[in-house]
Amino acid sequence: MGEIYSCHRDLIKRLHVLNADKYAAKALQELPFCSSSEIRNEWNFTCKVQCPDPHFATAVTKLQPKFQITCDTLLDTDESPEVSEVPMFNFTDQCFRDELYKLCSDDEPVPNIVHYVFFGIYELTFFHFLSIWSTHIIQKPCAILIHGNTLVSGPLWDRLVKAATNLIRVRRAPPSDIFGNTIHLIEHKADVARLEAVRDFGGIYMDSDEILLRPLDPLRKYDFTLSHAYDYNLSNGLIMSSRNASFVNIWYSEYGTYDGEVWGHHSTIVPFELSQKHPHLIHVENKTFVNPDFEHVDLIFEENFDWRNNYAIHLFIRKYELEHNFTDIRHLNTTMGSVARHVLYGCKDICSD
């Protein structure tokens, strides 16, 4: 019975996608072309534009590493020669940490290094690509570190490594415990791993469905930054931290009372409570990293939200049923569509073809 229900559900989903595509194609034909003023101010998307080529279409097509880390602890992989040119180091490699920090440090407390944590992910999805590409093209980081226990691959990974020359793989296993407390949920393992990443390297942590919309450089002057998702919590989907920041160390130490049965407490409620106790150690943004929030995903999936005041947006892909690609996203008349076009084409408006 479960298999029948699953097949029936998948069939309905496919029919929904086909009907949506037909409706979108008809609606696209009926849209007029935008004037320049409409392109600037339009958030209901009642007109269309001629979109430029995607950024990555004109990006470098040969791997040319931005810098050379001189440590002799570079790890070998069994991948194809092209993809294996993405360097890989162990998370605990002190030489790698020191070399990277030296190469990527500037006058700001938070180094321009971006971190992702990919546990159990083998193939890069469209939304993974969109997130990483948004940081690459908008933040222009010195390095993008992919922390994980698997070798991510696939067509989109191949496309990414051809265009982004600052990728580094960081091999690490999901943490199994913290301060003697066993961690069972993979989400909680990732919560701990992201704190360890920004604590030990410094930089910017991004969830794999967090999309950057404008540069974070104005916030790199603070030792530590989080944003509200709700008034009573702070989101950990985007974290900015100097290396060994006081706030991240205090937050990490609070995991001594970690209870795996309580969802989200140490990842969102604890940092909010700590921000009330230690306001001098943290800069708090008012929902500029997460807006709309988890309870209003319809504004992302079904409507058009004006995100011009956001630094970033969380797409909450785990609640989204549809798949997208570089073609259909050009005509998607939702916040999801405008965000993807902004990242891929530098133009949020609906494409004419």
Short mmCIF file of C-alpha atoms in Angstrom, two decimals:
data_model
loop_
_atom_site.label_atom_id
_atom_site.label_comp_id
_atom_site.label_asym_id
_atom_site.label_seq_id
_atom_site.Cartn_x
_atom_site.Cartn_y
_atom_site.Cartn_z
CA MET A 1 0.00 0.00 0.00
CA GLY A 2 2.83 2.38 0.82
CA GLU A 3 4.45 1.78 -2.58
CA ILE A 4 1.13 2.41 -4.40
CA TYR A 5 0.62 5.63 -2.47
CA SER A 6 4.18 6.73 -3.22
CA CYS A 7 3.75 6.08 -6.96
CA HIS A 8 0.42 7.88 -6.95
CA ARG A 9 1.96 10.85 -5.16
CA ASP A 10 4.87 10.96 -7.63
CA LEU A 11 2.46 10.82 -10.59
CA ILE A 12 0.47 13.74 -9.20
CA LYS A 13 3.71 15.66 -8.69
CA ARG A 14 4.80 15.02 -12.30
CA LEU A 15 1.39 16.06 -13.66
CA HIS A 16 1.54 19.18 -11.51
CA VAL A 17 4.93 20.06 -12.99
CA LEU A 18 3.72 19.45 -16.56
CA ASN A 19 0.61 21.57 -16.05
CA ALA A 20 2.69 24.30 -14.41
CA ASP A 21 5.07 24.29 -17.39
CA LYS A 22 2.18 24.63 -19.87
CA TYR A 23 0.65 27.45 -17.86
CA ALA A 24 4.01 29.22 -17.54
CA ALA A 25 4.66 28.98 -21.29
CA LYS A 26 1.24 30.48 -22.10
CA ALA A 27 1.65 33.21 -19.50
CA LEU A 28 5.12 34.03 -20.81
CA GLN A 29 3.81 34.61 -24.33
CA GLU A 30 1.25 37.08 -23.02
CA LEU A 31 3.74 39.17 -21.02
CA PRO A 32 4.90 42.47 -22.59
CA PHE A 33 8.55 43.51 -22.57
CA CYS A 34 9.64 45.67 -19.63
CA SER A 35 10.80 49.25 -19.76
CA SER A 36 14.00 50.07 -17.86
CA SER A 37 12.04 51.69 -15.00
CA GLU A 38 9.86 48.59 -14.68
CA ILE A 39 12.97 46.42 -14.46
CA ARG A 40 14.18 48.44 -11.46
CA ASN A 41 10.90 48.60 -9.54
CA GLU A 42 8.80 45.63 -10.62
CA TRP A 43 8.23 42.96 -7.98
CA ASN A 44 5.02 41.44 -9.38
CA PHE A 45 6.76 40.47 -12.64
CA THR A 46 4.10 41.53 -15.13
CA CYS A 47 6.64 42.01 -17.91
CA LYS A 48 9.65 40.16 -19.34
CA VAL A 49 13.22 41.03 -20.35
CA GLN A 50 15.94 39.67 -22.56
CA CYS A 51 18.16 37.94 -20.00
CA PRO A 52 21.94 37.93 -20.52
CA ASP A 53 23.97 34.75 -20.62
CA PRO A 54 24.49 33.16 -17.20
CA HIS A 55 27.62 34.31 -15.38
CA PHE A 56 29.19 30.86 -15.49
CA ALA A 57 28.83 30.63 -19.30
CA THR A 58 31.59 33.19 -19.70
CA ALA A 59 33.63 32.09 -16.66
CA VAL A 60 36.95 30.30 -16.95
CA THR A 61 36.69 26.81 -18.41
CA LYS A 62 40.08 25.56 -17.27
CA LEU A 63 40.99 25.03 -13.64
CA GLN A 64 43.46 27.71 -12.62
CA PRO A 65 43.81 27.71 -8.82
CA LYS A 66 43.72 31.18 -7.30
CA PHE A 67 46.53 30.37 -4.91
CA GLN A 68 48.87 27.55 -4.03
CA ILE A 69 48.83 26.16 -0.51
CA THR A 70 52.32 24.85 0.14
CA CYS A 71 51.49 22.18 2.73
CA ASP A 72 52.71 18.71 1.81
CA THR A 73 49.57 17.12 3.31
CA LEU A 74 47.37 17.52 0.22
CA LEU A 75 45.15 14.43 -0.01
CA ASP A 76 44.81 12.25 -3.10
CA THR A 77 41.43 11.27 -4.60
CA ASP A 78 40.36 8.63 -7.10
CA GLU A 79 38.35 11.08 -9.18
CA SER A 80 38.85 12.14 -12.78
CA PRO A 81 41.96 14.29 -13.36
CA GLU A 82 39.91 17.44 -13.94
CA VAL A 83 37.83 17.25 -10.77
CA SER A 84 40.69 15.93 -8.66
CA GLU A 85 42.46 19.23 -9.22
CA VAL A 86 40.20 20.64 -6.51
CA PRO A 87 42.58 20.45 -3.53
CA MET A 88 41.56 18.44 -0.46
CA PHE A 89 42.92 18.58 3.08
CA ASN A 90 42.00 17.07 6.43
CA PHE A 91 39.95 19.29 8.73
CA THR A 92 42.52 18.97 11.51
CA ASP A 93 45.51 19.84 9.29
CA GLN A 94 47.13 22.73 11.14
CA CYS A 95 49.43 23.63 8.25
CA PHE A 96 46.41 23.97 5.95
CA ARG A 97 44.55 26.12 8.49
CA ASP A 98 47.48 28.46 9.01
CA GLU A 99 48.33 28.76 5.31
CA LEU A 100 44.73 29.46 4.34
CA TYR A 101 44.30 32.04 7.09
CA LYS A 102 47.51 33.78 6.03
CA LEU A 103 46.47 33.83 2.37
CA CYS A 104 42.89 34.97 2.98
CA SER A 105 43.24 37.43 5.86
CA ASP A 106 42.83 41.15 5.30
CA ASP A 107 42.05 44.15 7.50
CA GLU A 108 38.64 42.80 8.58
CA PRO A 109 38.11 40.51 11.61
CA VAL A 110 36.12 38.00 9.55
CA PRO A 111 38.24 36.53 6.73
CA ASN A 112 36.59 36.26 3.33
CA ILE A 113 36.33 32.47 3.49
CA VAL A 114 33.02 30.67 2.89
CA HIS A 115 32.19 27.30 4.49
CA TYR A 116 29.65 24.62 3.57
CA VAL A 117 29.05 21.38 5.46
CA PHE A 118 28.00 18.46 3.22
CA PHE A 119 27.48 15.26 5.21
CA GLY A 120 26.24 12.28 3.20
CA ILE A 121 25.83 14.28 -0.02
CA TYR A 122 27.18 12.59 -3.14
CA GLU A 123 25.75 14.65 -5.99
CA LEU A 124 25.44 18.41 -6.26
CA THR A 125 21.84 19.50 -6.85
CA PHE A 126 20.63 22.60 -8.65
CA PHE A 127 19.98 24.40 -5.37
CA HIS A 128 23.37 23.42 -3.96
CA PHE A 129 24.91 24.90 -7.10
CA LEU A 130 22.80 28.05 -6.75
CA SER A 131 23.94 28.60 -3.17
CA ILE A 132 27.63 28.07 -3.83
CA TRP A 133 27.52 30.09 -7.03
CA SER A 134 25.80 32.97 -5.21
CA THR A 135 28.69 33.22 -2.74
CA HIS A 136 31.25 32.88 -5.51
CA ILE A 137 29.79 35.54 -7.79
CA ILE A 138 28.49 37.99 -5.15
CA GLN A 139 30.82 37.67 -2.16
CA LYS A 140 33.91 36.84 -4.27
CA PRO A 141 35.53 34.91 -1.40
CA CYS A 142 39.19 34.06 -1.22
CA ALA A 143 38.21 30.41 -0.80
CA ILE A 144 35.09 28.24 -0.62
CA LEU A 145 35.54 25.25 1.69
CA ILE A 146 33.32 22.19 1.26
CA HIS A 147 33.52 20.24 4.53
CA GLY A 148 32.27 16.66 4.40
CA ASN A 149 32.72 12.92 4.49
CA THR A 150 31.87 12.24 0.83
CA LEU A 151 33.27 13.23 -2.54
CA VAL A 152 30.54 15.32 -4.10
CA SER A 153 30.29 14.86 -7.86
CA GLY A 154 27.85 15.03 -10.77
CA PRO A 155 27.34 17.29 -13.80
CA LEU A 156 26.67 20.39 -11.73
CA TRP A 157 29.77 19.79 -9.62
CA ASP A 158 31.80 19.50 -12.82
CA ARG A 159 30.33 22.77 -14.06
CA LEU A 160 31.05 24.46 -10.72
CA VAL A 161 34.71 23.47 -10.50
CA LYS A 162 35.33 24.61 -14.07
CA ALA A 163 34.04 28.10 -13.29
CA ALA A 164 34.98 28.59 -9.62
CA THR A 165 38.72 28.31 -9.09
CA ASN A 166 38.66 28.84 -5.32
CA LEU A 167 37.07 25.55 -4.18
CA ILE A 168 38.77 23.43 -1.51
CA ARG A 169 37.51 20.17 -0.10
CA VAL A 170 37.93 19.62 3.63
CA ARG A 171 37.63 16.00 4.69
CA ARG A 172 36.00 15.40 8.03
CA ALA A 173 33.61 12.90 9.57
CA PRO A 174 30.34 14.02 11.17
CA PRO A 175 30.95 14.57 14.90
CA SER A 176 29.54 11.67 16.91
CA ASP A 177 29.49 13.39 20.29
CA ILE A 178 30.19 16.66 22.03
CA PHE A 179 31.33 17.00 25.65
CA GLY A 180 30.39 13.34 26.15
CA ASN A 181 26.87 13.80 24.78
CA THR A 182 26.04 11.53 21.83
CA ILE A 183 24.78 13.27 18.68
CA HIS A 184 22.33 11.11 16.73
CA LEU A 185 20.67 13.46 14.25
CA ILE A 186 22.65 14.44 11.15
CA GLU A 187 21.21 17.96 11.41
CA HIS A 188 22.69 18.34 14.89
CA LYS A 189 26.01 16.94 13.69
CA ALA A 190 26.02 19.66 11.03
CA ASP A 191 25.15 22.28 13.68
CA VAL A 192 28.27 21.36 15.64
CA ALA A 193 30.47 21.07 12.55
CA ARG A 194 29.63 24.58 11.33
CA LEU A 195 30.61 26.09 14.70
CA GLU A 196 33.91 24.20 14.61
CA ALA A 197 34.53 25.40 11.05
CA VAL A 198 34.10 29.12 11.75
CA ARG A 199 35.83 28.82 15.11
CA ASP A 200 38.94 27.17 13.70
CA PHE A 201 39.18 28.96 10.33
CA GLY A 202 37.09 32.09 10.71
CA GLY A 203 34.82 33.13 7.87
CA ILE A 204 31.25 32.81 6.66
CA TYR A 205 29.19 29.65 7.07
CA MET A 206 26.31 29.11 4.61
CA ASP A 207 23.57 26.47 4.59
CA SER A 208 23.34 24.68 1.26
CA ASP A 209 19.97 26.30 0.53
CA GLU A 210 20.97 29.76 1.77
CA ILE A 211 21.32 32.12 -1.20
CA LEU A 212 23.47 35.24 -0.99
CA LEU A 213 21.82 38.33 -2.52
CA ARG A 214 24.38 41.07 -1.84
CA PRO A 215 27.92 41.22 -0.44
CA LEU A 216 28.42 40.68 3.28
CA ASP A 217 31.50 42.91 3.43
CA PRO A 218 29.81 45.65 5.52
CA LEU A 219 29.37 43.04 8.28
CA ARG A 220 32.89 41.60 8.21
CA LYS A 221 34.02 44.37 10.58
CA TYR A 222 32.19 42.64 13.44
CA ASP A 223 33.77 39.71 15.28
CA PHE A 224 30.56 37.72 15.13
CA THR A 225 27.23 38.17 13.36
CA LEU A 226 23.93 36.29 13.29
CA SER A 227 20.45 37.29 12.17
CA HIS A 228 17.03 36.86 13.70
CA ALA A 229 14.69 34.50 11.92
CA TYR A 230 12.08 35.18 14.60
CA ASP A 231 12.17 37.73 17.40
CA TYR A 232 12.93 34.99 19.94
CA ASN A 233 15.79 33.21 18.18
CA LEU A 234 18.88 33.61 16.00
CA SER A 235 19.35 31.57 12.84
CA ASN A 236 22.48 29.46 12.32
CA GLY A 237 21.97 29.12 8.55
CA LEU A 238 24.41 31.97 7.93
CA ILE A 239 27.15 32.63 10.47
CA MET A 240 29.95 35.21 10.29
CA SER A 241 32.83 34.80 12.70
CA SER A 242 36.40 35.86 13.25
CA ARG A 243 38.82 33.06 13.98
CA ASN A 244 38.33 31.84 17.55
CA ALA A 245 35.72 34.54 18.27
CA SER A 246 34.67 34.82 21.90
CA PHE A 247 30.98 34.38 21.07
CA VAL A 248 31.46 31.17 19.10
CA ASN A 249 33.55 29.71 21.92
CA ILE A 250 30.88 30.53 24.52
CA TRP A 251 28.15 29.14 22.25
CA TYR A 252 30.13 25.96 21.64
CA SER A 253 30.71 25.46 25.38
CA GLU A 254 26.93 25.54 25.93
CA TYR A 255 26.74 22.19 24.13
CA GLY A 256 27.82 20.70 27.43
CA THR A 257 24.09 20.62 28.20
CA TYR A 258 23.09 19.34 24.74
CA ASP A 259 19.96 17.18 24.65
CA GLY A 260 19.40 15.44 21.33
CA GLU A 261 15.68 15.12 22.01
CA VAL A 262 15.18 18.89 21.84
CA TRP A 263 15.10 20.16 18.26
CA GLY A 264 16.81 23.46 17.50
CA HIS A 265 17.43 24.59 21.07
CA HIS A 266 21.23 24.79 21.02
CA SER A 267 21.32 25.89 17.38
CA THR A 268 18.90 28.86 17.57
CA ILE A 269 17.58 29.54 21.09
CA VAL A 270 20.91 29.31 22.93
CA PRO A 271 22.67 31.89 20.70
CA PHE A 272 19.72 34.26 21.18
CA GLU A 273 19.94 33.90 24.96
CA LEU A 274 23.70 34.42 24.82
CA SER A 275 23.24 37.56 22.72
CA GLN A 276 21.16 38.98 25.56
CA LYS A 277 23.90 38.18 28.08
CA HIS A 278 26.87 39.24 25.91
CA PRO A 279 25.62 41.91 23.48
CA HIS A 280 29.14 43.34 23.13
CA LEU A 281 30.35 40.07 21.57
CA ILE A 282 27.84 39.84 18.74
CA HIS A 283 26.27 41.96 16.03
CA VAL A 284 22.65 40.98 15.39
CA GLU A 285 20.89 41.57 12.08
CA ASN A 286 17.12 41.99 12.02
CA LYS A 287 16.00 39.16 9.72
CA THR A 288 18.26 40.12 6.81
CA PHE A 289 19.59 36.55 6.49
CA VAL A 290 16.22 34.78 6.88
CA ASN A 291 13.16 36.51 5.49
CA PRO A 292 10.59 35.08 4.82
CA ASP A 293 10.79 32.64 7.72
CA PHE A 294 9.92 28.94 7.94
CA GLU A 295 6.24 29.64 8.65
CA HIS A 296 5.85 31.77 5.51
CA VAL A 297 7.48 29.67 2.80
CA ASP A 298 4.46 30.31 0.56
CA LEU A 299 6.03 33.75 0.00
CA ILE A 300 9.02 31.94 -1.51
CA PHE A 301 7.34 29.02 -3.27
CA GLU A 302 4.12 30.59 -4.56
CA GLU A 303 4.37 34.38 -4.44
CA ASN A 304 6.87 37.17 -5.09
CA PHE A 305 8.62 38.66 -2.07
CA ASP A 306 10.56 41.92 -2.21
CA TRP A 307 13.98 40.79 -0.97
CA ARG A 308 15.91 43.95 -1.79
CA ASN A 309 16.69 44.60 1.92
CA ASN A 310 17.97 41.05 2.49
CA TYR A 311 21.62 40.10 2.56
CA ALA A 312 20.52 36.52 1.93
CA ILE A 313 17.45 34.32 1.77
CA HIS A 314 16.85 30.81 3.08
CA LEU A 315 14.92 28.71 0.56
CA PHE A 316 13.84 25.91 2.96
CA ILE A 317 14.23 23.35 0.18
CA ARG A 318 13.21 20.49 2.48
CA LYS A 319 9.65 21.87 2.26
CA TYR A 320 9.75 22.35 -1.52
CA GLU A 321 8.51 19.56 -3.80
CA LEU A 322 9.61 20.69 -7.27
CA GLU A 323 12.94 20.32 -9.05
CA HIS A 324 14.33 23.12 -11.22
CA ASN A 325 17.09 23.66 -13.76
CA PHE A 326 18.83 26.45 -15.64
CA THR A 327 16.07 26.56 -18.26
CA ASP A 328 12.77 26.52 -16.37
CA ILE A 329 14.04 28.91 -13.69
CA ARG A 330 14.14 31.63 -16.36
CA HIS A 331 10.33 31.76 -16.40
CA LEU A 332 9.41 30.86 -12.82
CA ASN A 333 7.15 33.64 -11.52
CA THR A 334 7.89 33.26 -7.81
CA THR A 335 10.48 34.44 -5.31
CA MET A 336 12.38 31.21 -6.01
CA GLY A 337 12.58 32.24 -9.67
CA SER A 338 13.62 35.84 -9.09
CA VAL A 339 16.34 34.81 -6.64
CA ALA A 340 17.75 32.20 -9.03
CA ARG A 341 17.77 34.66 -11.94
CA HIS A 342 19.45 37.30 -9.80
CA VAL A 343 22.27 34.87 -9.03
CA LEU A 344 22.60 33.23 -12.44
CA TYR A 345 21.94 36.17 -14.75
CA GLY A 346 22.36 39.27 -12.59
CA CYS A 347 18.74 40.07 -13.48
CA LYS A 348 15.75 39.17 -11.31
CA ASP A 349 13.09 39.68 -14.00
CA ILE A 350 11.35 36.97 -16.04
CA CYS A 351 13.32 36.05 -19.13
CA SER A 352 11.71 36.38 -22.55
CA ASP A 353 12.91 33.00 -23.81
#
